[in-house]
Tab-separated table of C-alpha atoms in Angstrom:
chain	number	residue	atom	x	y	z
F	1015	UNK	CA	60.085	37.115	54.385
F	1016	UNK	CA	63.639	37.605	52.539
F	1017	UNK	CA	64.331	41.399	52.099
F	1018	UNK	CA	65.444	42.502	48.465
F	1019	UNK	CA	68.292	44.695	47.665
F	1020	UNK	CA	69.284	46.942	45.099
F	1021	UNK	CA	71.788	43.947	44.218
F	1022	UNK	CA	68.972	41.838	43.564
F	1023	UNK	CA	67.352	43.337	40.470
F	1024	UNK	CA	67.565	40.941	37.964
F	1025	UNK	CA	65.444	38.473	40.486
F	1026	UNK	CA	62.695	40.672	41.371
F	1027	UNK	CA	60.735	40.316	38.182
F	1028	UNK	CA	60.690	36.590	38.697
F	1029	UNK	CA	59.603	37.197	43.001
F	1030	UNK	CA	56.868	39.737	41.617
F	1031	UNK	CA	55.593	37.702	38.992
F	1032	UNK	CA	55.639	34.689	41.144
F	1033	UNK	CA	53.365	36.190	43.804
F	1034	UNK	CA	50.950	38.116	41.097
F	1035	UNK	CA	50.240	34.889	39.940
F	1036	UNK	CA	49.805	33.162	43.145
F	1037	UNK	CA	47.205	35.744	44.471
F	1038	UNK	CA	45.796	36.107	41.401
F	1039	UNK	CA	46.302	40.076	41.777
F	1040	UNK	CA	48.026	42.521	43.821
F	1041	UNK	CA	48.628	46.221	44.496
F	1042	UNK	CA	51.774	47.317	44.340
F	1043	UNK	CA	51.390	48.134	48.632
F	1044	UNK	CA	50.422	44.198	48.497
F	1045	UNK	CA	53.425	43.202	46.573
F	1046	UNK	CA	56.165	45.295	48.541
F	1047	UNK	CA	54.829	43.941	51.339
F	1048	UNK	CA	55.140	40.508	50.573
F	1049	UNK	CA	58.553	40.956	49.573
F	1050	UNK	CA	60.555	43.413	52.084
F	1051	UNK	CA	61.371	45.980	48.671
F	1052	UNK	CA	60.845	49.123	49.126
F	1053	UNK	CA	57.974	51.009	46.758
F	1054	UNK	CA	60.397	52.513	44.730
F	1055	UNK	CA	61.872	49.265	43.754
F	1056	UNK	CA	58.320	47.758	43.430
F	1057	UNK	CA	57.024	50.293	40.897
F	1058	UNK	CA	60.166	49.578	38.704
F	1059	UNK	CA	59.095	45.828	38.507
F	1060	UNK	CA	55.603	46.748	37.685
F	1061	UNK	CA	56.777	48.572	34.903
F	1062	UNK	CA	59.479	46.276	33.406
F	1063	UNK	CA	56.982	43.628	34.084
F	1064	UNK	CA	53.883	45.745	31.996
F	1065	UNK	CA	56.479	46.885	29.375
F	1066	UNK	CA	57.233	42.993	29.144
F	1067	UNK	CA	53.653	42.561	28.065
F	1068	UNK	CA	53.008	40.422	31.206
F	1069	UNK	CA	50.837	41.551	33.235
F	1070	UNK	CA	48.274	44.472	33.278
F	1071	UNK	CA	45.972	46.572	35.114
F	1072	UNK	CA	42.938	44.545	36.009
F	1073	UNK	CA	40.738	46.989	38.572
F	1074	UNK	CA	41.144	48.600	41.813
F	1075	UNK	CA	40.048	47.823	45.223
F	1076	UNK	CA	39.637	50.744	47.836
F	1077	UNK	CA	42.654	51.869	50.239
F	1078	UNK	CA	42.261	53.280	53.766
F	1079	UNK	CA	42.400	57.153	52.478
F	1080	UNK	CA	43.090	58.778	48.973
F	1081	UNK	CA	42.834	57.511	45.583
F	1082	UNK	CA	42.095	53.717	45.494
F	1083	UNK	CA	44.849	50.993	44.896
F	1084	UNK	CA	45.617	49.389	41.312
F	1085	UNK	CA	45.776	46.115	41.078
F	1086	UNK	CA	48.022	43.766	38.554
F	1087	UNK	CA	47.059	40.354	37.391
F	1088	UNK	CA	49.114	38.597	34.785
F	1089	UNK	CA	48.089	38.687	31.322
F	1090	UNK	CA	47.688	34.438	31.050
F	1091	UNK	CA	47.953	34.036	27.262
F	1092	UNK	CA	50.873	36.033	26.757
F	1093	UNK	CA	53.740	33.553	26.552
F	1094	UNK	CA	53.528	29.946	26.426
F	1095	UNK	CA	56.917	27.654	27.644
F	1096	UNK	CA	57.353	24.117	26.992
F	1097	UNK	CA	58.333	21.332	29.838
F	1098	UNK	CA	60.009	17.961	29.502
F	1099	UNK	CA	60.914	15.721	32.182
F	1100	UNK	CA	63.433	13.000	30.692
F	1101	UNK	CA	64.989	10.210	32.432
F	1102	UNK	CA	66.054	6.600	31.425
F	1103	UNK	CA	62.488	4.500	32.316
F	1104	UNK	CA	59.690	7.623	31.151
F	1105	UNK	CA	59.178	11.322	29.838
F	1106	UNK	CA	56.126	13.813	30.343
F	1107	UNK	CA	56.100	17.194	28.208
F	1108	UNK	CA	53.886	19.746	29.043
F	1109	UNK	CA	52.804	23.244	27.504
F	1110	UNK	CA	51.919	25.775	29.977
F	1111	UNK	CA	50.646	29.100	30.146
F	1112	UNK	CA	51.948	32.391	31.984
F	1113	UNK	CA	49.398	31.560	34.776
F	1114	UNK	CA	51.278	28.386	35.196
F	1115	UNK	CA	48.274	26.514	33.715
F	1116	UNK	CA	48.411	23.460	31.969
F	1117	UNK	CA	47.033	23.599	28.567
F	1118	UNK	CA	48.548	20.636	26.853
F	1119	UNK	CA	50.082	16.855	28.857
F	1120	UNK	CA	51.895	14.165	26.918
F	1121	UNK	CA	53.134	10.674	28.896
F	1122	UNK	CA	55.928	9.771	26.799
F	1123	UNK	CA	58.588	6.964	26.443
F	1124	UNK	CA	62.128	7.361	28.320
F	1125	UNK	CA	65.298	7.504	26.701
F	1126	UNK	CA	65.830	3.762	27.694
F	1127	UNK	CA	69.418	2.861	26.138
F	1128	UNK	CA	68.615	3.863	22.546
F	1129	UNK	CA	71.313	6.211	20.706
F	1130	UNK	CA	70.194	9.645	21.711
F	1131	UNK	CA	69.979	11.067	18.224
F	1132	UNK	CA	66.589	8.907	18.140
F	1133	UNK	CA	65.674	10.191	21.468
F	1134	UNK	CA	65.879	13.885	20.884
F	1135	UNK	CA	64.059	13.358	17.360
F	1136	UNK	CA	61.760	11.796	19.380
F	1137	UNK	CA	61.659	14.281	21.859
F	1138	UNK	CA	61.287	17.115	19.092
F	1139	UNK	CA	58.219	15.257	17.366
F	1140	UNK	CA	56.000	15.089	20.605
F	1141	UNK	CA	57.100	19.288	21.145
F	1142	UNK	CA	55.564	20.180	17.673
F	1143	UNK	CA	52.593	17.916	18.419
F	1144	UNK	CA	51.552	19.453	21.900
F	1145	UNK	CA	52.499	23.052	20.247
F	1146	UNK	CA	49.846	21.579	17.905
F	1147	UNK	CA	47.223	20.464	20.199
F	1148	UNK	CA	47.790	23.593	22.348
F	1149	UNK	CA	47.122	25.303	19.188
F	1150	UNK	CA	49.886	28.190	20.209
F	1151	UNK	CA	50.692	30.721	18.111
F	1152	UNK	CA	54.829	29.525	17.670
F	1153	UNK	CA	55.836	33.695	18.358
F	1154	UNK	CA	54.387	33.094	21.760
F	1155	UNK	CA	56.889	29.895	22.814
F	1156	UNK	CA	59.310	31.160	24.640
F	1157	UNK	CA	61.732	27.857	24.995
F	1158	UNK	CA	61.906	24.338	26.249
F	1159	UNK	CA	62.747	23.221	29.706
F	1160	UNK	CA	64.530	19.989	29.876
F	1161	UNK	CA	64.405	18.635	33.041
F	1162	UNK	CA	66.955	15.397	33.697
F	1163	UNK	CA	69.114	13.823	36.218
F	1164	UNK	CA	72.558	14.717	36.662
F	1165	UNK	CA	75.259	15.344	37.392
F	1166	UNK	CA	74.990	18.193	34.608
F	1167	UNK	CA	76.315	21.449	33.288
F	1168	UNK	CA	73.610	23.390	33.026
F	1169	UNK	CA	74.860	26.411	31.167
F	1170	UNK	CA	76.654	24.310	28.106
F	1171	UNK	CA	73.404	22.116	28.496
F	1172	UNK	CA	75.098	18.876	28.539
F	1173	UNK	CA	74.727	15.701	31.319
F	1174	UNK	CA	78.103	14.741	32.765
F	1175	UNK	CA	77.230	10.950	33.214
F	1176	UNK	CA	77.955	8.100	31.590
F	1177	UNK	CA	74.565	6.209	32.729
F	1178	UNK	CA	72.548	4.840	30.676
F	1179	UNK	CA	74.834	4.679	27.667
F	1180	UNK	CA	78.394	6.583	27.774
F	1181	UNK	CA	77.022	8.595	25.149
F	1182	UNK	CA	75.207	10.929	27.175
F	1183	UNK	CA	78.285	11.995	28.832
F	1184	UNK	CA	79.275	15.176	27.192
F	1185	UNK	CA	76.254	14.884	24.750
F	1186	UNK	CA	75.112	18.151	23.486
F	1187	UNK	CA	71.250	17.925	24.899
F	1188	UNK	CA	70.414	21.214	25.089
F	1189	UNK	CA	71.859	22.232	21.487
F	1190	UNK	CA	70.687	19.249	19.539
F	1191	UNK	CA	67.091	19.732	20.889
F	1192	UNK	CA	67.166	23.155	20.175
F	1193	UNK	CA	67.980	22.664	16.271
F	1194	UNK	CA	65.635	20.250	16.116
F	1195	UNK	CA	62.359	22.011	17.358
F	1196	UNK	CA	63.719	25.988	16.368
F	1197	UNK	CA	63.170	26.931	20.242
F	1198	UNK	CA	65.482	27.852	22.968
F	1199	UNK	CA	66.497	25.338	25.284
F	1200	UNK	CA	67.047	25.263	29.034
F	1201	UNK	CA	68.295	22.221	31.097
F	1202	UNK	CA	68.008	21.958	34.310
F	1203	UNK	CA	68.240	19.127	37.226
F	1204	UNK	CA	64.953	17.242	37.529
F	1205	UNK	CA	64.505	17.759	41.883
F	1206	UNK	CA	65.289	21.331	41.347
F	1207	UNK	CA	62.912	21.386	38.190
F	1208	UNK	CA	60.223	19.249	40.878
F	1209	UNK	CA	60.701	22.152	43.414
F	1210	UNK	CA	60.451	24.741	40.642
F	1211	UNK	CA	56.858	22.862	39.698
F	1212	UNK	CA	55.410	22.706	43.062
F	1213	UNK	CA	56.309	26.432	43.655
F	1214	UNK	CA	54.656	27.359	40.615
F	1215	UNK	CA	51.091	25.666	41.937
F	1216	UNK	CA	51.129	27.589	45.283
F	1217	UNK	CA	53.671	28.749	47.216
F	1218	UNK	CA	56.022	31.618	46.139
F	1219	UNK	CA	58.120	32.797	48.629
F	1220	UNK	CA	58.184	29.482	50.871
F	1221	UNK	CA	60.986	27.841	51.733
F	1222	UNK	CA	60.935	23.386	50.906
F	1223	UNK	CA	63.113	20.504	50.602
F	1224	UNK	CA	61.967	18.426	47.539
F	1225	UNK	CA	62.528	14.412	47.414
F	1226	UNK	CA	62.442	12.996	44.019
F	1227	UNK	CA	62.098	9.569	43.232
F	1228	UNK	CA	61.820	8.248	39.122
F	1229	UNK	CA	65.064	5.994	37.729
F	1230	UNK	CA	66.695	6.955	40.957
F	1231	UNK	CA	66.689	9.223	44.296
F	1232	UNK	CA	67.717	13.064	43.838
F	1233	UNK	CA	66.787	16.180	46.055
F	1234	UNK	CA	66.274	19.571	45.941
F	1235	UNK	CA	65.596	22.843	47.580
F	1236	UNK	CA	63.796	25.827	47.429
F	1237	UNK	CA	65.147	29.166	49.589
F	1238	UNK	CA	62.681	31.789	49.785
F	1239	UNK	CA	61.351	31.235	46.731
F	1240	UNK	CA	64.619	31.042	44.828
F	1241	UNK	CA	66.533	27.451	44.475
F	1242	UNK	CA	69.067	26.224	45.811
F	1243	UNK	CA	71.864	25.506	43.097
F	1244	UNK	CA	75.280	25.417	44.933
F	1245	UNK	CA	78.821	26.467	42.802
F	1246	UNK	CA	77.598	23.910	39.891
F	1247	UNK	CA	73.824	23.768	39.901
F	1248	UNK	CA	74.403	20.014	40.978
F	1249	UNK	CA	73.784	20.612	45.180
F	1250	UNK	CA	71.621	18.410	46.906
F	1251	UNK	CA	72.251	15.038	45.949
F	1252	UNK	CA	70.103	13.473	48.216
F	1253	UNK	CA	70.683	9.932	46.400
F	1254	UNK	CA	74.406	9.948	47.274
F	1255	UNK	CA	74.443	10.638	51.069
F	1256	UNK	CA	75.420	7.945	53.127
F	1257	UNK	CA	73.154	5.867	55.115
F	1258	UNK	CA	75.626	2.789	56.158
F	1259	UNK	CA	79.157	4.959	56.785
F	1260	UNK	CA	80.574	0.920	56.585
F	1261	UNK	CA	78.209	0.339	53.487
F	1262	UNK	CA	79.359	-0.863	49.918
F	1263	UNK	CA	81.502	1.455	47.827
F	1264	UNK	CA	79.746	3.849	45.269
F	1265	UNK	CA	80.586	4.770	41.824
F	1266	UNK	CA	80.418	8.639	43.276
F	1267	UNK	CA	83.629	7.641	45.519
F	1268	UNK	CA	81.311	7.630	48.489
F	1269	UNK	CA	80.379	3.925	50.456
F	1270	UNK	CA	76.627	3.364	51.470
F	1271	UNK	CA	74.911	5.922	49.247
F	1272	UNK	CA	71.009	6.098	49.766
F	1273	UNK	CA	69.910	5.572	45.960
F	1274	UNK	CA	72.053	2.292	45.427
F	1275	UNK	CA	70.642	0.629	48.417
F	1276	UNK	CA	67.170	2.099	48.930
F	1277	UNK	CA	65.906	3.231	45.317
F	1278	UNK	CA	63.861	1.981	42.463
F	1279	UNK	CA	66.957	-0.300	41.175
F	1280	UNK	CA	67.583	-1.918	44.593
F	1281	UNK	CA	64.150	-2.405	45.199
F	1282	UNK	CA	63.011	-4.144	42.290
F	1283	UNK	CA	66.121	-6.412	42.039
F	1284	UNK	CA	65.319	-7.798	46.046
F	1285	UNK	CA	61.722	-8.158	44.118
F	1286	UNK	CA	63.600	-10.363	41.397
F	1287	UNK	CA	65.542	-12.467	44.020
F	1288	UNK	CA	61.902	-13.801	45.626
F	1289	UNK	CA	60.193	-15.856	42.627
F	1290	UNK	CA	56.837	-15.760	44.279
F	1291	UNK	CA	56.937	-12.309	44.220
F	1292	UNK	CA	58.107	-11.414	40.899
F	1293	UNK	CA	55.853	-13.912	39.874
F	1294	UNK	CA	52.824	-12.300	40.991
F	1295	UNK	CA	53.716	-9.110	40.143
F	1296	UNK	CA	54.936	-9.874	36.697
F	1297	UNK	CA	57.999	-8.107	37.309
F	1298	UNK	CA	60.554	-7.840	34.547
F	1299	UNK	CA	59.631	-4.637	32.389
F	1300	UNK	CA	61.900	-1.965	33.490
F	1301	UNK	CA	63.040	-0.761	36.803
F	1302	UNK	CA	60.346	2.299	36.939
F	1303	UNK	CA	57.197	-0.364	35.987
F	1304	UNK	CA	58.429	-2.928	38.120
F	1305	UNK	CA	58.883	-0.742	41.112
F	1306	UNK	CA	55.497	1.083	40.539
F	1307	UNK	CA	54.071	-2.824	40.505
F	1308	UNK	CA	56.190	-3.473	44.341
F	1309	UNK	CA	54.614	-0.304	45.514
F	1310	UNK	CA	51.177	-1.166	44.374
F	1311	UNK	CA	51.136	-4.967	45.365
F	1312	UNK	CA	52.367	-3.171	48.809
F	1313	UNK	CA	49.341	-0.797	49.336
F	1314	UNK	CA	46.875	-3.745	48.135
F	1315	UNK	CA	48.432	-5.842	51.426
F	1316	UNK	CA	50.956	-7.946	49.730
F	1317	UNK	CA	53.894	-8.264	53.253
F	1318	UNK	CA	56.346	-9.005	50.849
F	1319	UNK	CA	56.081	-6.453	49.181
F	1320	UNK	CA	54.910	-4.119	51.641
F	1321	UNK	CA	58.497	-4.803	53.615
F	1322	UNK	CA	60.678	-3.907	50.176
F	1323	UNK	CA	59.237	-0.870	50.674
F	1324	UNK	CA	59.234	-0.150	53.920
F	1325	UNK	CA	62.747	-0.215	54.307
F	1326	UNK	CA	63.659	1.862	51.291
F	1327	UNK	CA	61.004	4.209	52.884
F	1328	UNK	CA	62.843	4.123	55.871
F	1329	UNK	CA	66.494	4.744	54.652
F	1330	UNK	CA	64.924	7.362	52.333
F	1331	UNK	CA	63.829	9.233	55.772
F	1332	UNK	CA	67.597	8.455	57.191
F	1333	UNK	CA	68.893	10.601	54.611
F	1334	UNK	CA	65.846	13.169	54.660
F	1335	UNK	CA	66.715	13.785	57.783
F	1336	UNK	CA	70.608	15.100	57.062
F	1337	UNK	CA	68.979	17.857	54.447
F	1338	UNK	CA	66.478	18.681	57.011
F	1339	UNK	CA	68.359	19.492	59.098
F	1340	UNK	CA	71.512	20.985	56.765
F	1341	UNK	CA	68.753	23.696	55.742
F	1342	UNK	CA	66.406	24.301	58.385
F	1343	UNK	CA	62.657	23.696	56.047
F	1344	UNK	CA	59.427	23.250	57.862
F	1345	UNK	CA	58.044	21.073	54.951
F	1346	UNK	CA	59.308	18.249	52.489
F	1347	UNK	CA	57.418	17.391	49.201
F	1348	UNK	CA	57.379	14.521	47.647
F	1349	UNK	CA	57.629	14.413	43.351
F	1350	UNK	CA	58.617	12.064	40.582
F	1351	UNK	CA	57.008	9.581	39.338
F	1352	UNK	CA	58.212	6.800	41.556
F	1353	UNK	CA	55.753	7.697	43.980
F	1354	UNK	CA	52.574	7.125	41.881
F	1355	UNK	CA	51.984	4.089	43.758
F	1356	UNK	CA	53.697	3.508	46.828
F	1357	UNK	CA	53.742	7.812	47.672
F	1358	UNK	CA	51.402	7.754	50.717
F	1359	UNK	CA	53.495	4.981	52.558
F	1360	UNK	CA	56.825	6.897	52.119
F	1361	UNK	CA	55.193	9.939	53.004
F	1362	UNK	CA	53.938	8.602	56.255
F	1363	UNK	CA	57.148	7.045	57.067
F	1364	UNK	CA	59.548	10.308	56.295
F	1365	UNK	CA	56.743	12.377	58.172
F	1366	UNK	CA	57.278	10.210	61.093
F	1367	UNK	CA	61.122	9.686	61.785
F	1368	UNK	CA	60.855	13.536	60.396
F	1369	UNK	CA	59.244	14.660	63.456
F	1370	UNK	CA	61.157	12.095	65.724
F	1371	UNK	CA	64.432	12.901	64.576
F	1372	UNK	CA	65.174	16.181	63.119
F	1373	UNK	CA	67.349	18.868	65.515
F	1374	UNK	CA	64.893	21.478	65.454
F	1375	UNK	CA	61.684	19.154	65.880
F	1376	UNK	CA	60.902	21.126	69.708
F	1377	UNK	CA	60.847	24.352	67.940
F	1378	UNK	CA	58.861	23.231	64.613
F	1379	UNK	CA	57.078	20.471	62.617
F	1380	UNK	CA	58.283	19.114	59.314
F	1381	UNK	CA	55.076	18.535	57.277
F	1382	UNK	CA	55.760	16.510	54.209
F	1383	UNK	CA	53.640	15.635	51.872
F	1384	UNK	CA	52.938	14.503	47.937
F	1385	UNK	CA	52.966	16.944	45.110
F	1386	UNK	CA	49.763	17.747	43.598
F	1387	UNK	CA	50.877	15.575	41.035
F	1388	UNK	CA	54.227	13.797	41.259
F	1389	UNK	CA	54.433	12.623	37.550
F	1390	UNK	CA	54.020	16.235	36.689
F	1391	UNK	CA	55.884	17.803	38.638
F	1392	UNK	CA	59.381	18.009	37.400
F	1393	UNK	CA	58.167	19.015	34.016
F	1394	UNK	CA	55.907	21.853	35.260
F	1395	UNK	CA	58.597	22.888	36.805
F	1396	UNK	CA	60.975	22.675	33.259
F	1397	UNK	CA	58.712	25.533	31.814
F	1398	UNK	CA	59.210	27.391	34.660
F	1399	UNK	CA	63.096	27.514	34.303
F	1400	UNK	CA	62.406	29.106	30.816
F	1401	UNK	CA	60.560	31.925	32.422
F	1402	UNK	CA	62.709	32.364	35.177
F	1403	UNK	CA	65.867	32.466	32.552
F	1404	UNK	CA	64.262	35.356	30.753
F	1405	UNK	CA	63.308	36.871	33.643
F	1406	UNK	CA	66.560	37.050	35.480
F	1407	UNK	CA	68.765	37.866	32.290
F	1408	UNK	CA	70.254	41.074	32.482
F	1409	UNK	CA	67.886	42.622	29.348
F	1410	UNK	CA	64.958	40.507	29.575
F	1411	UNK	CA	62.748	40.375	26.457
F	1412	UNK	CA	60.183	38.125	24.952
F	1413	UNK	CA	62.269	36.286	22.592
F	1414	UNK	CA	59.954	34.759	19.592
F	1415	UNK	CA	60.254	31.285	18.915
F	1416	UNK	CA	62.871	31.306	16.635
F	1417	UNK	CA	65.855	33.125	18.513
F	1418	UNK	CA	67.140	29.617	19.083
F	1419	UNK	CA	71.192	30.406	20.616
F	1420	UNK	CA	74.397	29.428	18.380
């Protein structure tokens, strides 16, 4: 387990809280345990974390010799956050609770190529009505996390792409959605989001590679419970490693990048280009439906089908195995909603060249596996980012709903 410093304040609320809620409760011998700080530092974080309103005494269980040991659970109602995952083809909001339960689920449209003034009012309207069918008190909302594909700049909350339309490049996503619902607003890349979701379910101090699959490939990474951002927030762009060094040239500069020959796009145009097949499968909605409709016809026994996405499956695991071995993780998760159908095949391919293939294989085992649930996951992991941000600012406070940033 990573040791903590006295350089690491600001992140120890967010490692303490994280493993409260995992166990349920903890002492505060249980917690510095789990985390390498010393008790000093441990009984500081109880206290911010208590002054915070977060979490509270909830008993005591008996220790070895003197006075029994206190133990701190998280108070679950006391802060709400808000998740979205966007991308071009669907959208899923969620409200969750500071147990990292989910109290309120809406499956929503995706931005498709309409002007994004009509997204984000779009966006806005399904915010107030989950806040409404949560039936949270609005003081208790800490923010929204918007969780989208990138390349992006995270801290002016903008996507640096011109895809779908060029007016999301430069568009002020963050800002705009912010004025429109009155709540703070966090962006933040949907595989890291993905990670963020899956660590919040189980998990805290683990170390995982995340493969996300919706309009298009991206990856992520979770260090010891903390993620892996790089200089830009914009690291582990699993869709743009190479998998044919003599391949086609990519819009990134790069030739034979894994999402434009092996993802959802790719895919469903080889469906396209066999009429019996896109026939059968009524193909011809959008990329996300159609693929969903390859991976299903393949798990139902259709070969045709089933050999569209076998290879993707297996020049996904090509590529899997580069950020396996780049960073070392015992496990690789699976998220986005690209996998709804066809997730058990790609997981049993990736597990398989996984475990053939990767450097360290005679010293350890790469499980991999399907999030709990892979529509969900990035935007779980969207309200996390607003609870992490608060945590980790350098005078964390619960903001009410209306301390929206200028």
């Amino acid at each position: 387990m990573r040791s903590f410093g006295a350089d690491t304040r600001l992140p120890t609320l967010a490692v303490v809280l994280d493993i409260i809620r995992e166990r349920g409760a903890a002492s505060r011998v249980e917690l510095a345990e789990a985390t390498g700080m010393t008790p000093a530092t441990m009984t500081h974080a109880v206290r911010k974390l208590t002054a915070l309103g977060l979490v509270h005494e909830v008993g005591t269980v008996p220790a070895n010799r003197g006075t029994p040991r206190r133990l701190i659970g998280v108070k679950d109602d006391a802060c709400y956050m808000v998740g979205v995952q966007l991308d071009q083809f669907a959208a899923v909001g969620v409200v969750v609770d500071l147990a990292g339960r989910v109290v309120v689920r809406h499956d929503m449209p995706g931005a498709g190529k309409r002007p994004l003034a009509e997204v984000v009012a779009e966006l806005a309207g399904h915010v107030q009505a989950m806040l409404e069918d949560a039936a949270v008190p609005r003081d208790k909302v800490l923010g929204i996390g918007l969780a989208t594909y990138g390349p992006q700049d995270r801290e002016a909350g903008v996507v640096i792409t011109p895809h779908p339309t060029p007016e999301w490049t430069g568009y002020p996503l963050a800002e705009t959605l912010a004025e429109a619902t009155g709540l703070p607003v966090a962006l933040e890349n949907d595989a890291t989001a993905a990670g963020l979701g899956v660590q919040t379910l189980g998990g805290s101090g683990s170390s995982f590679a995340v493969v996300f699959m919706s309009g298009g490939i991206g990856g992520g990474v979770i260090l010891d419970g903390h993620p892996y951002r790089g200089v830009t927030s914009n690291g582990v762009e699993l869709g743009h490693i190479s998998v044919d060094a003599l391949g086609e040239d990519c819009s990134c500069g790069n030739r034979g990048c894994l999402d434009p020959v092996a993802g959802p796009r790719p895919v469903v145009e080889r469906a396209m280009e066999d009429p019996g097949l896109a026939a059968r499968l009524d193909l011809g909605t959008d990329t996300l439906t159609d693929f969903n409709r390859v991976g299903r016809a393949a798990r139902e026994g259709d070969p045709a089908a089933a050999a569209l996405i076998a290879d993707s499956a297996q020049r996904l695991a090509v590529a899997t195995v580069t950020l396996v071995n780049m960073f070392d993780v015992g496990r690789v998760v699976l998220a986005g909603q690209a996998f709804a159908e066809s997730g058990q095949a790609y997981r049993d391919v990736l597990e398989e060249w996984l475990n053939r293939s990767v450097f360290m294989r005679h010293v350890h085992t790469v499980e991999v596996e399907l999030a709990a649930d892979v529509a969900q996951a990035a935007a779980l992991g969207g309200a996390a980012v607003v609870l992490r941000n608060l945590l980790e600012s350098p005078n964390p406070e619960l903001r009410t709903a209306h301390s929206v940033p200028r």
